[in-house]
Amino acid sequence: MGYDIRQLSFAEVLDRSLRILVDNAMLLIGVAIFLGMPMEALPRGRGWPEVLRWAFTLSWLPFVGAALASATADIYLGRDVTIGSAFKTAWSILFRYIGTYLIVEAVFLPIFGLFLVSTMLTTKSAVGIRANIGLVILVWLPIAFILWTRWILHAPVMVVERRFGMSALRRSSTLVKGAWWRTFGIVLISLVVELVPARIFGLLTSSVPVVGTLIQGLVFSFSYAYLATVVTVYYFDRRCRLEDFDLLYLAEQIRAEGSQTPATAKSAVGSVSGSSA
């Protein structure tokens, strides 16, 4: 199923992302479920259970995130993709992807660390320490979100353009430049869509041990897949606005259709998607 790659309005980015997810639900949720199910199955609570959850997230999320970014990009570009091929692509870039992912997450690690410390403080004498921790988090959180918004496109940049580390982050910043508030708004709505349903279903099904975990895992997987799709669609929207990617892509499609060999057509599409004009 093809999608016309062009400049999109704020609402169109969100709407098209939902349509792509619904059209390819088995594939995208099938990838995201490798994160969603284990996440919901892990124990919850203050202290070490929370440490375990964050340790799992930091170690496993990059693999699933890379596979999901690869799958959404291939779908949007009209390429054939399966769950297996998405994870194969993720494995081929995994260590470079993890390195870049850790740079991004390092912005939030002080917040996570302070939050975990505060959950382990139980004595009354720790009230003042908690207050100081809360103040530091309050000051650092806006800085973290500013940087995170600038770097939000790092996943499709890594998968499509094969840029990693600070090069990927600079590339994302370049694409977001001049549209920070638009980017922040799109990401904020996507996060709300990701978190709110998961919380609601979590409350409704928390008393049902096995079935509840399955439902929560599916809901989280759907929400996470939607967020990844929004980021990918928005990545191509920014390239269309700044680099005329839609015109270049259309030209390559026309050349590919006139080619006598399917292999040449596939190569033509790949050459545009990986360019960094």
GROMACS .gro file of N, CA and C in nm, residues 74-237:
model
  492
   74ASP      N    1   1.043   0.161   0.593
   74ASP     CA    2   1.023   0.077   0.474
   74ASP      C    3   0.877   0.082   0.427
   75ILE      N    4   0.785   0.079   0.522
   75ILE     CA    5   0.643   0.087   0.485
   75ILE      C    6   0.613   0.219   0.415
   76TYR      N    7   0.663   0.326   0.470
   76TYR     CA    8   0.634   0.459   0.415
   76TYR      C    9   0.697   0.476   0.276
   77LEU      N   10   0.812   0.412   0.254
   77LEU     CA   11   0.879   0.420   0.125
   77LEU      C   12   0.830   0.315   0.026
   78GLY      N   13   0.732   0.235   0.067
   78GLY     CA   14   0.673   0.136  -0.023
   78GLY      C   15   0.758   0.013  -0.045
   79ARG      N   16   0.845  -0.019   0.049
   79ARG     CA   17   0.930  -0.137   0.035
   79ARG      C   18   0.865  -0.257   0.104
   80ASP      N   19   0.905  -0.376   0.061
   80ASP     CA   20   0.860  -0.498   0.127
   80ASP      C   21   0.932  -0.512   0.261
   81VAL      N   22   0.858  -0.546   0.364
   81VAL     CA   23   0.918  -0.559   0.497
   81VAL      C   24   0.840  -0.662   0.577
   82THR      N   25   0.911  -0.736   0.659
   82THR     CA   26   0.851  -0.832   0.752
   82THR      C   27   0.908  -0.808   0.891
   83ILE      N   28   0.851  -0.874   0.990
   83ILE     CA   29   0.904  -0.862   1.126
   83ILE      C   30   1.049  -0.910   1.129
   84GLY      N   31   1.075  -1.020   1.058
   84GLY     CA   32   1.210  -1.073   1.055
   84GLY      C   33   1.309  -0.978   0.989
   85SER      N   34   1.271  -0.918   0.876
   85SER     CA   35   1.363  -0.827   0.807
   85SER      C   36   1.387  -0.700   0.888
   86ALA      N   37   1.284  -0.657   0.962
   86ALA     CA   38   1.300  -0.537   1.047
   86ALA      C   39   1.402  -0.563   1.157
   87PHE      N   40   1.394  -0.679   1.222
   87PHE     CA   41   1.490  -0.711   1.327
   87PHE      C   42   1.628  -0.742   1.269
   88LYS      N   43   1.633  -0.792   1.147
   88LYS     CA   44   1.763  -0.816   1.083
   88LYS      C   45   1.834  -0.683   1.059
   89THR      N   46   1.759  -0.583   1.011
   89THR     CA   47   1.817  -0.450   0.993
   89THR      C   48   1.862  -0.392   1.127
   90ALA      N   49   1.777  -0.409   1.229
   90ALA     CA   50   1.811  -0.358   1.362
   90ALA      C   51   1.940  -0.420   1.413
   91TRP      N   52   1.958  -0.550   1.391
   91TRP     CA   53   2.079  -0.618   1.438
   91TRP      C   54   2.203  -0.566   1.366
   92SER      N   55   2.189  -0.532   1.238
   92SER     CA   56   2.305  -0.487   1.160
   92SER      C   57   2.358  -0.352   1.207
   93ILE      N   58   2.275  -0.273   1.273
   93ILE     CA   59   2.320  -0.140   1.320
   93ILE      C   60   2.309  -0.128   1.472
   94LEU      N   61   2.289  -0.240   1.540
   94LEU     CA   62   2.250  -0.236   1.680
   94LEU      C   63   2.349  -0.160   1.769
   95PHE      N   64   2.477  -0.192   1.760
   95PHE     CA   65   2.572  -0.133   1.854
   95PHE      C   66   2.591   0.016   1.830
   96ARG      N   67   2.590   0.058   1.704
   96ARG     CA   68   2.597   0.201   1.675
   96ARG      C   69   2.468   0.271   1.717
   97TYR      N   70   2.357   0.201   1.701
   97TYR     CA   71   2.228   0.255   1.743
   97TYR      C   72   2.224   0.272   1.895
   98ILE      N   73   2.271   0.171   1.967
   98ILE     CA   74   2.273   0.178   2.114
   98ILE      C   75   2.361   0.294   2.160
   99GLY      N   76   2.477   0.313   2.097
   99GLY     CA   77   2.564   0.423   2.136
   99GLY      C   78   2.496   0.557   2.124
  100THR      N   79   2.425   0.578   2.014
  100THR     CA   80   2.352   0.704   1.995
  100THR      C   81   2.237   0.716   2.093
  101TYR      N   82   2.167   0.605   2.113
  101TYR     CA   83   2.053   0.604   2.206
  101TYR      C   84   2.098   0.640   2.347
  102LEU      N   85   2.213   0.592   2.388
  102LEU     CA   86   2.261   0.622   2.523
  102LEU      C   87   2.298   0.769   2.539
  103ILE      N   88   2.346   0.832   2.430
  103ILE     CA   89   2.374   0.976   2.436
  103ILE      C   90   2.244   1.052   2.462
  104VAL      N   91   2.138   1.013   2.391
  104VAL     CA   92   2.008   1.079   2.409
  104VAL      C   93   1.955   1.055   2.550
  105GLU      N   94   1.961   0.930   2.594
  105GLU     CA   95   1.908   0.896   2.726
  105GLU      C   96   1.990   0.957   2.839
  106ALA      N   97   2.117   0.988   2.812
  106ALA     CA   98   2.201   1.048   2.916
  106ALA      C   99   2.144   1.182   2.963
  107VAL      N  100   2.067   1.247   2.877
  107VAL     CA  101   2.002   1.372   2.916
  107VAL      C  102   1.903   1.348   3.029
  108PHE      N  103   1.839   1.232   3.028
  108PHE     CA  104   1.738   1.202   3.128
  108PHE      C  105   1.791   1.118   3.244
  109LEU      N  106   1.910   1.060   3.230
  109LEU     CA  107   1.963   0.974   3.335
  109LEU      C  108   1.974   1.043   3.472
  110PRO      N  109   2.018   1.171   3.479
  110PRO     CA  110   2.018   1.237   3.610
  110PRO      C  111   1.879   1.242   3.675
  111ILE      N  112   1.777   1.263   3.592
  111ILE     CA  113   1.640   1.266   3.644
  111ILE      C  114   1.599   1.128   3.693
  112PHE      N  115   1.626   1.026   3.612
  112PHE     CA  116   1.592   0.890   3.651
  112PHE      C  117   1.666   0.851   3.779
  113GLY      N  118   1.796   0.883   3.782
  113GLY     CA  119   1.876   0.846   3.900
  113GLY      C  120   1.825   0.912   4.026
  114LEU      N  121   1.797   1.042   4.020
  114LEU     CA  122   1.747   1.113   4.138
  114LEU      C  123   1.610   1.061   4.180
  115PHE      N  124   1.527   1.029   4.080
  115PHE     CA  125   1.394   0.975   4.112
  115PHE      C  126   1.405   0.841   4.183
  116LEU      N  127   1.494   0.755   4.136
  116LEU     CA  128   1.512   0.624   4.199
  116LEU      C  129   1.566   0.639   4.341
  117VAL      N  130   1.659   0.733   4.359
  117VAL     CA  131   1.711   0.758   4.494
  117VAL      C  132   1.600   0.803   4.586
  118SER      N  133   1.513   0.891   4.537
  118SER     CA  134   1.405   0.942   4.621
  118SER      C  135   1.307   0.832   4.661
  119THR      N  136   1.287   0.731   4.571
  119THR     CA  137   1.194   0.623   4.604
  119THR      C  138   1.251   0.531   4.712
  120MET      N  139   1.383   0.532   4.730
  120MET     CA  140   1.445   0.446   4.829
  120MET      C  141   1.460   0.513   4.966
  121LEU      N  142   1.431   0.642   4.971
  121LEU     CA  143   1.440   0.715   5.098
  121LEU      C  144   1.309   0.700   5.174
  122THR      N  145   1.316   0.645   5.291
  122THR     CA  146   1.193   0.617   5.367
  122THR      C  147   1.186   0.689   5.501
  123THR      N  148   1.297   0.731   5.555
  123THR     CA  149   1.296   0.792   5.688
  123THR      C  150   1.246   0.936   5.682
  124LYS      N  151   1.197   0.984   5.796
  124LYS     CA  152   1.147   1.121   5.803
  124LYS      C  153   1.259   1.222   5.779
  125SER      N  154   1.381   1.185   5.816
  125SER     CA  155   1.493   1.277   5.799
  125SER      C  156   1.526   1.300   5.652
  126ALA      N  157   1.468   1.214   5.564
  126ALA     CA  158   1.496   1.227   5.421
  126ALA      C  159   1.402   1.324   5.351
  127VAL      N  160   1.311   1.384   5.425
  127VAL     CA  161   1.214   1.476   5.364
  127VAL      C  162   1.286   1.593   5.297
  128GLY      N  163   1.386   1.650   5.364
  128GLY     CA  164   1.461   1.761   5.307
  128GLY      C  165   1.538   1.721   5.183
  129ILE      N  166   1.594   1.599   5.185
  129ILE     CA  167   1.668   1.549   5.069
  129ILE      C  168   1.574   1.534   4.950
  130ARG      N  169   1.453   1.482   4.977
  130ARG     CA  170   1.355   1.467   4.869
  130ARG      C  171   1.318   1.602   4.810
  131ALA      N  172   1.307   1.703   4.894
  131ALA     CA  173   1.272   1.836   4.845
  131ALA      C  174   1.381   1.891   4.754
  132ASN      N  175   1.508   1.870   4.791
  132ASN     CA  176   1.619   1.915   4.708
  132ASN      C  177   1.624   1.839   4.575
  133ILE      N  178   1.597   1.709   4.584
  133ILE     CA  179   1.594   1.627   4.462
  133ILE      C  180   1.483   1.676   4.369
  134GLY      N  181   1.368   1.705   4.427
  134GLY     CA  182   1.256   1.756   4.347
  134GLY      C  183   1.288   1.887   4.279
  135LEU      N  184   1.363   1.974   4.348
  135LEU     CA  185   1.402   2.103   4.291
  135LEU      C  186   1.497   2.084   4.173
  136VAL      N  187   1.594   1.993   4.190
  136VAL     CA  188   1.689   1.967   4.081
  136VAL      C  189   1.617   1.910   3.958
  137ILE      N  190   1.525   1.818   3.982
  137ILE     CA  191   1.448   1.760   3.873
  137ILE      C  192   1.365   1.868   3.802
  138LEU      N  193   1.305   1.956   3.880
  138LEU     CA  194   1.222   2.063   3.824
  138LEU      C  195   1.304   2.155   3.734
  139VAL      N  196   1.429   2.182   3.771
  139VAL     CA  197   1.515   2.270   3.692
  139VAL      C  198   1.567   2.197   3.568
  140TRP      N  199   1.606   2.071   3.583
  140TRP     CA  200   1.669   1.998   3.475
  140TRP      C  201   1.569   1.948   3.371
  141LEU      N  202   1.445   1.922   3.410
  141LEU     CA  203   1.347   1.864   3.320
  141LEU      C  204   1.323   1.947   3.194
  142PRO      N  205   1.304   2.080   3.204
  142PRO     CA  206   1.286   2.159   3.080
  142PRO      C  207   1.406   2.151   2.987
  143ILE      N  208   1.527   2.151   3.044
  143ILE     CA  209   1.648   2.141   2.961
  143ILE      C  210   1.650   2.008   2.887
  144ALA      N  211   1.615   1.902   2.959
  144ALA     CA  212   1.613   1.769   2.898
  144ALA      C  213   1.512   1.762   2.785
  145PHE      N  214   1.394   1.820   2.804
  145PHE     CA  215   1.292   1.815   2.700
  145PHE      C  216   1.328   1.901   2.579
  146ILE      N  217   1.398   2.011   2.601
  146ILE     CA  218   1.443   2.094   2.489
  146ILE      C  219   1.538   2.014   2.400
  147LEU      N  220   1.637   1.949   2.464
  147LEU     CA  221   1.733   1.870   2.387
  147LEU      C  222   1.666   1.749   2.323
  148TRP      N  223   1.580   1.683   2.399
  148TRP     CA  224   1.513   1.563   2.348
  148TRP      C  225   1.428   1.596   2.227
  149THR      N  226   1.360   1.710   2.226
  149THR     CA  227   1.279   1.751   2.111
  149THR      C  228   1.367   1.776   1.990
  150ARG      N  229   1.483   1.838   2.011
  150ARG     CA  230   1.575   1.863   1.900
  150ARG      C  231   1.628   1.731   1.842
  151TRP      N  232   1.643   1.631   1.927
  151TRP     CA  233   1.702   1.504   1.885
  151TRP      C  234   1.599   1.397   1.852
  152ILE      N  235   1.472   1.432   1.849
  152ILE     CA  236   1.365   1.333   1.840
  152ILE      C  237   1.371   1.251   1.711
  153LEU      N  238   1.432   1.304   1.605
  153LEU     CA  239   1.435   1.235   1.477
  153LEU      C  240   1.558   1.145   1.461
  154HIS      N  241   1.631   1.122   1.570
  154HIS     CA  242   1.756   1.046   1.558
  154HIS      C  243   1.733   0.903   1.510
  155ALA      N  244   1.622   0.840   1.545
  155ALA     CA  245   1.598   0.701   1.505
  155ALA      C  246   1.584   0.686   1.354
  156PRO      N  247   1.492   0.760   1.287
  156PRO     CA  248   1.487   0.748   1.141
  156PRO      C  249   1.614   0.797   1.072
  157VAL      N  250   1.683   0.894   1.130
  157VAL     CA  251   1.811   0.938   1.072
  157VAL      C  252   1.909   0.821   1.070
  158MET      N  253   1.917   0.747   1.181
  158MET     CA  254   2.010   0.634   1.188
  158MET      C  255   1.971   0.523   1.090
  159VAL      N  256   1.842   0.493   1.084
  159VAL     CA  257   1.797   0.382   1.001
  159VAL      C  258   1.801   0.417   0.852
  160VAL      N  259   1.756   0.535   0.815
  160VAL     CA  260   1.746   0.573   0.674
  160VAL      C  261   1.879   0.622   0.619
  161GLU      N  262   1.948   0.707   0.696
  161GLU     CA  263   2.069   0.772   0.645
  161GLU      C  264   2.198   0.708   0.695
  162ARG      N  265   2.186   0.615   0.791
  162ARG     CA  266   2.302   0.548   0.848
  162ARG      C  267   2.401   0.649   0.910
  163ARG      N  268   2.348   0.746   0.978
  163ARG     CA  269   2.431   0.838   1.057
  163ARG      C  270   2.413   0.800   1.203
  164PHE      N  271   2.522   0.807   1.278
  164PHE     CA  272   2.516   0.763   1.418
  164PHE      C  273   2.592   0.862   1.506
  165GLY      N  274   2.575   0.846   1.637
  165GLY     CA  275   2.644   0.931   1.732
  165GLY      C  276   2.602   1.077   1.719
  166MET      N  277   2.697   1.167   1.741
  166MET     CA  278   2.668   1.309   1.736
  166MET      C  279   2.627   1.354   1.596
  167SER      N  280   2.673   1.283   1.493
  167SER     CA  281   2.631   1.317   1.357
  167SER      C  282   2.481   1.301   1.341
  168ALA      N  283   2.425   1.194   1.397
  168ALA     CA  284   2.280   1.173   1.391
  168ALA      C  285   2.205   1.279   1.469
  169LEU      N  286   2.258   1.317   1.584
  169LEU     CA  287   2.191   1.419   1.666
  169LEU      C  288   2.198   1.556   1.601
  170ARG      N  289   2.311   1.588   1.540
  170ARG     CA  290   2.322   1.716   1.467
  170ARG      C  291   2.226   1.718   1.348
  171ARG      N  292   2.216   1.605   1.280
  171ARG     CA  293   2.125   1.595   1.166
  171ARG      C  294   1.980   1.616   1.211
  172SER      N  295   1.941   1.553   1.321
  172SER     CA  296   1.807   1.573   1.375
  172SER      C  297   1.783   1.719   1.412
  173SER      N  298   1.881   1.780   1.477
  173SER     CA  299   1.868   1.921   1.516
  173SER      C  300   1.850   2.010   1.394
  174THR      N  301   1.922   1.978   1.285
  174THR     CA  302   1.911   2.056   1.162
  174THR      C  303   1.770   2.045   1.104
  175LEU      N  304   1.714   1.924   1.106
  175LEU     CA  305   1.581   1.904   1.051
  175LEU      C  306   1.473   1.972   1.136
  176VAL      N  307   1.495   1.976   1.266
  176VAL     CA  308   1.397   2.036   1.357
  176VAL      C  309   1.410   2.188   1.363
  177LYS      N  310   1.527   2.241   1.327
  177LYS     CA  311   1.553   2.384   1.339
  177LYS      C  312   1.445   2.466   1.269
  178GLY      N  313   1.394   2.566   1.340
  178GLY     CA  314   1.290   2.652   1.286
  178GLY      C  315   1.150   2.598   1.307
  179ALA      N  316   1.139   2.478   1.362
  179ALA     CA  317   1.006   2.417   1.384
  179ALA      C  318   1.002   2.349   1.520
  180TRP      N  319   1.072   2.408   1.620
  180TRP     CA  320   1.081   2.341   1.750
  180TRP      C  321   0.944   2.326   1.815
  181TRP      N  322   0.864   2.432   1.814
  181TRP     CA  323   0.734   2.425   1.880
  181TRP      C  324   0.640   2.329   1.807
  182ARG      N  325   0.645   2.329   1.675
  182ARG     CA  326   0.564   2.234   1.598
  182ARG      C  327   0.605   2.091   1.631
  183THR      N  328   0.736   2.069   1.637
  183THR     CA  329   0.788   1.937   1.671
  183THR      C  330   0.746   1.897   1.811
  184PHE      N  331   0.761   1.991   1.906
  184PHE     CA  332   0.723   1.962   2.044
  184PHE      C  333   0.575   1.927   2.055
  185GLY      N  334   0.490   2.000   1.982
  185GLY     CA  335   0.347   1.974   1.987
  185GLY      C  336   0.312   1.836   1.933
  186ILE      N  337   0.373   1.799   1.820
  186ILE     CA  338   0.347   1.668   1.761
  186ILE      C  339   0.393   1.557   1.854
  187VAL      N  340   0.513   1.574   1.912
  187VAL     CA  341   0.566   1.473   2.003
  187VAL      C  342   0.483   1.465   2.130
  188LEU      N  343   0.440   1.581   2.182
  188LEU     CA  344   0.361   1.582   2.305
  188LEU      C  345   0.229   1.507   2.287
  189ILE      N  346   0.159   1.534   2.176
  189ILE     CA  347   0.033   1.465   2.151
  189ILE      C  348   0.058   1.315   2.135
  190SER      N  349   0.167   1.280   2.068
  190SER     CA  350   0.199   1.138   2.050
  190SER      C  351   0.227   1.070   2.183
  191LEU      N  352   0.295   1.140   2.273
  191LEU     CA  353   0.322   1.085   2.405
  191LEU      C  354   0.195   1.067   2.486
  192VAL      N  355   0.104   1.162   2.473
  192VAL     CA  356  -0.026   1.151   2.541
  192VAL      C  357  -0.100   1.028   2.490
  193VAL      N  358  -0.099   1.010   2.357
  193VAL     CA  359  -0.164   0.892   2.298
  193VAL      C  360  -0.096   0.764   2.345
  194GLU      N  361   0.036   0.770   2.366
  194GLU     CA  362   0.109   0.651   2.412
  194GLU      C  363   0.081   0.620   2.558
  195LEU      N  364   0.079   0.722   2.642
  195LEU     CA  365   0.076   0.699   2.787
  195LEU      C  366  -0.065   0.686   2.845
  196VAL      N  367  -0.158   0.771   2.800
  196VAL     CA  368  -0.290   0.774   2.862
  196VAL      C  369  -0.366   0.641   2.848
  197PRO      N  370  -0.380   0.585   2.726
  197PRO     CA  371  -0.450   0.456   2.716
  197PRO      C  372  -0.384   0.347   2.799
  198ALA      N  373  -0.248   0.346   2.801
  198ALA     CA  374  -0.178   0.245   2.878
  198ALA      C  375  -0.211   0.256   3.027
  199ARG      N  376  -0.218   0.381   3.077
  199ARG     CA  377  -0.251   0.402   3.218
  199ARG      C  378  -0.395   0.359   3.248
  200ILE      N  379  -0.487   0.396   3.159
  200ILE     CA  380  -0.628   0.363   3.181
  200ILE      C  381  -0.648   0.211   3.182
  201PHE      N  382  -0.595   0.144   3.081
  201PHE     CA  383  -0.608  -0.002   3.075
  201PHE      C  384  -0.533  -0.069   3.190
  202GLY      N  385  -0.423  -0.006   3.234
  202GLY     CA  386  -0.351  -0.059   3.348
  202GLY      C  387  -0.435  -0.059   3.474
  203LEU      N  388  -0.508   0.049   3.497
  203LEU     CA  389  -0.596   0.058   3.614
  203LEU      C  390  -0.713  -0.040   3.603
  204LEU      N  391  -0.767  -0.054   3.483
  204LEU     CA  392  -0.885  -0.139   3.465
  204LEU      C  393  -0.853  -0.288   3.474
  205THR      N  394  -0.730  -0.325   3.436
  205THR     CA  395  -0.697  -0.468   3.429
  205THR      C  396  -0.593  -0.511   3.531
  206SER      N  397  -0.554  -0.421   3.620
  206SER     CA  398  -0.447  -0.454   3.715
  206SER      C  399  -0.483  -0.569   3.808
  207SER      N  400  -0.611  -0.591   3.831
  207SER     CA  401  -0.653  -0.698   3.923
  207SER      C  402  -0.664  -0.833   3.855
  208VAL      N  403  -0.643  -0.838   3.723
  208VAL     CA  404  -0.650  -0.965   3.649
  208VAL      C  405  -0.508  -1.007   3.613
  209PRO      N  406  -0.449  -1.102   3.682
  209PRO     CA  407  -0.306  -1.132   3.671
  209PRO      C  408  -0.253  -1.154   3.530
  210VAL      N  409  -0.301  -1.256   3.460
  210VAL     CA  410  -0.242  -1.293   3.331
  210VAL      C  411  -0.306  -1.217   3.216
  211VAL      N  412  -0.439  -1.221   3.209
  211VAL     CA  413  -0.511  -1.153   3.101
  211VAL      C  414  -0.483  -1.003   3.106
  212GLY      N  415  -0.478  -0.947   3.228
  212GLY     CA  416  -0.451  -0.805   3.243
  212GLY      C  417  -0.314  -0.767   3.186
  213THR      N  418  -0.215  -0.851   3.213
  213THR     CA  419  -0.080  -0.825   3.160
  213THR      C  420  -0.078  -0.830   3.008
  214LEU      N  421  -0.150  -0.927   2.950
  214LEU     CA  422  -0.157  -0.939   2.805
  214LEU      C  423  -0.222  -0.816   2.742
  215ILE      N  424  -0.333  -0.771   2.802
  215ILE     CA  425  -0.404  -0.654   2.750
  215ILE      C  426  -0.315  -0.530   2.760
  216GLN      N  427  -0.252  -0.512   2.875
  216GLN     CA  428  -0.164  -0.397   2.894
  216GLN      C  429  -0.047  -0.400   2.795
  217GLY      N  430   0.007  -0.520   2.772
  217GLY     CA  431   0.117  -0.533   2.677
  217GLY      C  432   0.076  -0.496   2.536
  218LEU      N  433  -0.044  -0.537   2.496
  218LEU     CA  434  -0.095  -0.504   2.363
  218LEU      C  435  -0.120  -0.354   2.349
  219VAL      N  436  -0.178  -0.295   2.452
  219VAL     CA  437  -0.207  -0.151   2.449
  219VAL      C  438  -0.077  -0.071   2.441
  220PHE      N  439   0.020  -0.110   2.524
  220PHE     CA  440   0.150  -0.041   2.521
  220PHE      C  441   0.216  -0.057   2.385
  221SER      N  442   0.209  -0.177   2.327
  221SER     CA  443   0.270  -0.202   2.197
  221SER      C  444   0.207  -0.116   2.089
  222PHE      N  445   0.075  -0.105   2.090
  222PHE     CA  446   0.005  -0.020   1.993
  222PHE      C  447   0.048   0.126   2.010
  223SER      N  448   0.052   0.172   2.134
  223SER     CA  449   0.086   0.312   2.161
  223SER      C  450   0.230   0.342   2.122
  224TYR      N  451   0.321   0.251   2.154
  224TYR     CA  452   0.463   0.270   2.121
  224TYR      C  453   0.484   0.268   1.970
  225ALA      N  454   0.414   0.177   1.901
  225ALA     CA  455   0.423   0.171   1.755
  225ALA      C  456   0.371   0.300   1.693
  226TYR      N  457   0.267   0.358   1.751
  226TYR     CA  458   0.214   0.484   1.698
  226TYR      C  459   0.316   0.597   1.713
  227LEU      N  460   0.380   0.605   1.828
  227LEU     CA  461   0.481   0.707   1.850
  227LEU      C  462   0.594   0.694   1.748
  228ALA      N  463   0.641   0.571   1.726
  228ALA     CA  464   0.749   0.549   1.629
  228ALA      C  465   0.705   0.587   1.488
  229THR      N  466   0.580   0.558   1.453
  229THR     CA  467   0.529   0.593   1.321
  229THR      C  468   0.519   0.744   1.304
  230VAL      N  469   0.474   0.814   1.407
  230VAL     CA  470   0.466   0.960   1.401
  230VAL      C  471   0.604   1.020   1.377
  231VAL      N  472   0.704   0.971   1.449
  231VAL     CA  473   0.840   1.024   1.435
  231VAL      C  474   0.891   1.002   1.293
  232THR      N  475   0.865   0.884   1.237
  232THR     CA  476   0.912   0.854   1.102
  232THR      C  477   0.842   0.941   0.997
  233VAL      N  478   0.710   0.952   1.008
  233VAL     CA  479   0.635   1.035   0.913
  233VAL      C  480   0.679   1.180   0.924
  234TYR      N  481   0.700   1.227   1.045
  234TYR     CA  482   0.743   1.366   1.063
  234TYR      C  483   0.885   1.387   1.009
  235TYR      N  484   0.970   1.287   1.021
  235TYR     CA  485   1.105   1.295   0.964
  235TYR      C  486   1.099   1.321   0.814
  236PHE      N  487   1.015   1.245   0.744
  236PHE     CA  488   1.003   1.266   0.600
  236PHE      C  489   0.934   1.398   0.568
  237ASP      N  490   0.841   1.441   0.652
  237ASP     CA  491   0.778   1.572   0.633
  237ASP      C  492   0.882   1.683   0.638
   0.00000   0.00000   0.00000
